[in-house]
Amino acid sequence: MKLATKLTTLALILLMSWGMLSTSADAVTLEETPLEKAMDKLKDGMKSLKGVLGDATKTDKAMSILQSMEVAAMDSYRFTPDAPAELKGNDLRAYNTGFRKGMLAIAMTVVDMELAVLDGRNADAKKGYQQLSRVKKGGHKKYKPEDEDEHGEH
């Protein structure tokens, strides 16, 4: 009787683990694109900056975060998001150019924030952060509208 119970338990464990494996295989998502990876780095940087901007004891940390954001912005510049299917020709070029200009604006804002942190101009660094938040919201509204729909203010 004990052997039968052990075998039944073992069979249930195997079935459950097989079920977990098959459902996890179904849940596998596609690998992130290089643009998504760079954007995630920007988003993570913005979250990390909240706790360090304006704190003179965390200048090195702020600089490290800002430098990684600068790299991510320039990485993003090399790519463009999927454009709406109806955009063709000059409209498509304008869409892609607008995105790239936005990424350059982000990179310039981040550089300005770096300079402000280096100079101890904390208020200017915080203004730069607010500017990044506005640019992000506007960019997501135009280039990633599903983000706005799903998450509201992003």
CSV table of C-alpha atoms in Angstrom, one decimal:
chain,number,residue,atom,x,y,z
A,1,MET,CA,0.0,0.0,0.0
A,2,LYS,CA,2.8,2.4,0.9
A,3,LEU,CA,4.5,1.7,-2.4
A,4,ALA,CA,1.3,2.4,-4.4
A,5,THR,CA,0.9,5.7,-2.5
A,6,LYS,CA,4.5,6.7,-3.3
A,7,LEU,CA,4.1,5.8,-6.9
A,8,THR,CA,0.9,7.8,-7.1
A,9,THR,CA,2.5,10.8,-5.5
A,10,LEU,CA,5.5,10.5,-7.8
A,11,ALA,CA,3.2,10.3,-10.8
A,12,LEU,CA,1.3,13.3,-9.7
A,13,ILE,CA,4.5,15.3,-9.2
A,14,LEU,CA,5.7,14.3,-12.6
A,15,LEU,CA,2.4,15.3,-14.2
A,16,MET,CA,2.3,18.6,-12.4
A,17,SER,CA,5.9,19.5,-13.4
A,18,TRP,CA,5.2,18.4,-16.9
A,19,GLY,CA,2.1,20.6,-16.9
A,20,MET,CA,4.1,23.6,-15.6
A,21,LEU,CA,6.7,23.0,-18.2
A,22,SER,CA,4.2,22.9,-21.0
A,23,THR,CA,2.4,26.0,-19.8
A,24,SER,CA,5.6,27.9,-19.3
A,25,ALA,CA,6.6,27.0,-22.8
A,26,ASP,CA,3.3,28.4,-24.0
A,27,ALA,CA,3.9,31.6,-22.0
A,28,VAL,CA,7.3,32.3,-23.5
A,29,THR,CA,7.3,35.8,-25.0
A,30,LEU,CA,9.4,36.9,-27.9
A,31,GLU,CA,12.8,38.4,-27.1
A,32,GLU,CA,12.8,42.1,-26.7
A,33,THR,CA,13.9,44.2,-29.6
A,34,PRO,CA,17.1,46.3,-29.2
A,35,LEU,CA,14.9,49.4,-29.1
A,36,GLU,CA,12.8,47.9,-26.3
A,37,LYS,CA,15.9,47.0,-24.3
A,38,ALA,CA,17.3,50.5,-24.7
A,39,MET,CA,13.9,52.0,-23.7
A,40,ASP,CA,13.8,49.7,-20.6
A,41,LYS,CA,17.2,51.0,-19.6
A,42,LEU,CA,15.9,54.6,-19.9
A,43,LYS,CA,12.9,53.7,-17.8
A,44,ASP,CA,15.0,52.0,-15.2
A,45,GLY,CA,17.3,55.0,-15.1
A,46,MET,CA,14.5,57.3,-14.5
A,47,LYS,CA,13.2,55.2,-11.6
A,48,SER,CA,16.7,55.0,-10.1
A,49,LEU,CA,17.2,58.8,-10.4
A,50,LYS,CA,14.3,59.6,-8.2
A,51,GLY,CA,16.1,58.5,-5.1
A,52,VAL,CA,19.5,60.1,-5.9
A,53,LEU,CA,18.9,63.5,-7.6
A,54,GLY,CA,19.6,66.3,-5.3
A,55,ASP,CA,21.4,64.2,-2.7
A,56,ALA,CA,25.0,65.5,-2.6
A,57,THR,CA,26.2,62.2,-1.1
A,58,LYS,CA,24.9,60.3,-4.1
A,59,THR,CA,26.5,62.4,-6.9
A,60,ASP,CA,28.6,59.4,-8.2
A,61,LYS,CA,25.5,57.2,-8.3
A,62,ALA,CA,23.5,59.9,-10.2
A,63,MET,CA,26.3,60.3,-12.7
A,64,SER,CA,26.5,56.6,-13.3
A,65,ILE,CA,22.8,56.4,-13.9
A,66,LEU,CA,22.8,59.5,-16.2
A,67,GLN,CA,25.7,58.1,-18.2
A,68,SER,CA,23.9,54.8,-18.7
A,69,MET,CA,20.8,56.7,-19.8
A,70,GLU,CA,22.8,58.7,-22.3
A,71,VAL,CA,24.1,55.4,-23.8
A,72,ALA,CA,20.6,54.0,-23.9
A,73,ALA,CA,19.2,57.1,-25.6
A,74,MET,CA,21.9,56.9,-28.3
A,75,ASP,CA,21.2,53.2,-28.7
A,76,SER,CA,17.5,54.0,-29.2
A,77,TYR,CA,18.4,56.6,-31.8
A,78,ARG,CA,19.6,53.8,-34.1
A,79,PHE,CA,16.2,52.2,-34.3
A,80,THR,CA,12.6,53.3,-34.9
A,81,PRO,CA,9.4,51.9,-33.5
A,82,ASP,CA,6.9,50.1,-35.7
A,83,ALA,CA,5.0,52.8,-37.6
A,84,PRO,CA,1.3,52.7,-38.3
A,85,ALA,CA,0.7,50.7,-41.4
A,86,GLU,CA,-0.9,53.6,-43.2
A,87,LEU,CA,2.3,55.7,-43.1
A,88,LYS,CA,4.2,55.6,-46.4
A,89,GLY,CA,6.8,57.7,-48.2
A,90,ASN,CA,7.4,61.2,-46.7
A,91,ASP,CA,4.9,60.6,-43.9
A,92,LEU,CA,6.9,57.5,-42.8
A,93,ARG,CA,10.2,59.4,-43.0
A,94,ALA,CA,8.7,62.2,-41.0
A,95,TYR,CA,7.5,59.7,-38.3
A,96,ASN,CA,11.0,58.1,-38.1
A,97,THR,CA,12.8,61.5,-38.1
A,98,GLY,CA,10.5,62.7,-35.3
A,99,PHE,CA,11.3,59.7,-33.2
A,100,ARG,CA,15.1,60.2,-33.7
A,101,LYS,CA,14.9,63.9,-32.9
A,102,GLY,CA,13.1,63.0,-29.7
A,103,MET,CA,15.8,60.5,-28.8
A,104,LEU,CA,18.4,63.2,-29.4
A,105,ALA,CA,16.4,65.6,-27.2
A,106,ILE,CA,16.4,63.0,-24.5
A,107,ALA,CA,20.2,62.5,-24.8
A,108,MET,CA,20.8,66.3,-24.7
A,109,THR,CA,18.6,66.6,-21.6
A,110,VAL,CA,20.5,63.8,-19.9
A,111,VAL,CA,23.8,65.5,-20.7
A,112,ASP,CA,22.5,68.8,-19.3
A,113,MET,CA,21.5,66.9,-16.2
A,114,GLU,CA,25.0,65.5,-15.9
A,115,LEU,CA,26.4,69.0,-16.1
A,116,ALA,CA,24.0,70.2,-13.5
A,117,VAL,CA,24.9,67.4,-11.1
A,118,LEU,CA,28.6,68.0,-11.6
A,119,ASP,CA,28.1,71.7,-10.9
A,120,GLY,CA,26.0,71.0,-7.9
A,121,ARG,CA,22.9,72.7,-9.5
A,122,ASN,CA,20.4,70.2,-8.1
A,123,ALA,CA,17.4,72.3,-9.0
A,124,ASP,CA,18.5,72.3,-12.6
A,125,ALA,CA,19.0,68.5,-12.5
A,126,LYS,CA,15.5,68.1,-11.1
A,127,LYS,CA,14.1,70.4,-13.8
A,128,GLY,CA,15.8,68.1,-16.4
A,129,TYR,CA,14.1,65.1,-14.8
A,130,GLN,CA,10.7,66.8,-15.2
A,131,GLN,CA,11.6,67.6,-18.8
A,132,LEU,CA,12.4,63.9,-19.4
A,133,SER,CA,9.1,62.9,-17.9
A,134,ARG,CA,7.2,65.3,-20.3
A,135,VAL,CA,9.2,64.0,-23.3
A,136,LYS,CA,8.6,60.4,-22.3
A,137,LYS,CA,4.8,61.0,-22.0
A,138,GLY,CA,4.6,62.8,-25.3
A,139,GLY,CA,6.8,60.2,-27.1
A,140,HIS,CA,4.7,57.3,-25.8
A,141,LYS,CA,1.6,59.1,-26.8
A,142,LYS,CA,2.8,59.3,-30.4
A,143,TYR,CA,5.1,56.3,-30.8
A,144,LYS,CA,3.7,53.8,-28.4
A,145,PRO,CA,0.0,54.6,-28.0
A,146,GLU,CA,-0.9,51.1,-26.7
A,147,ASP,CA,1.2,51.9,-23.6
A,148,GLU,CA,-1.0,55.0,-23.0
A,149,ASP,CA,-4.1,52.9,-23.5
A,150,GLU,CA,-3.1,50.1,-21.2
A,151,HIS,CA,-1.4,52.0,-18.4
A,152,GLY,CA,-2.8,55.5,-18.6
A,153,GLU,CA,-0.2,58.0,-17.6
A,154,HIS,CA,3.1,56.3,-18.3
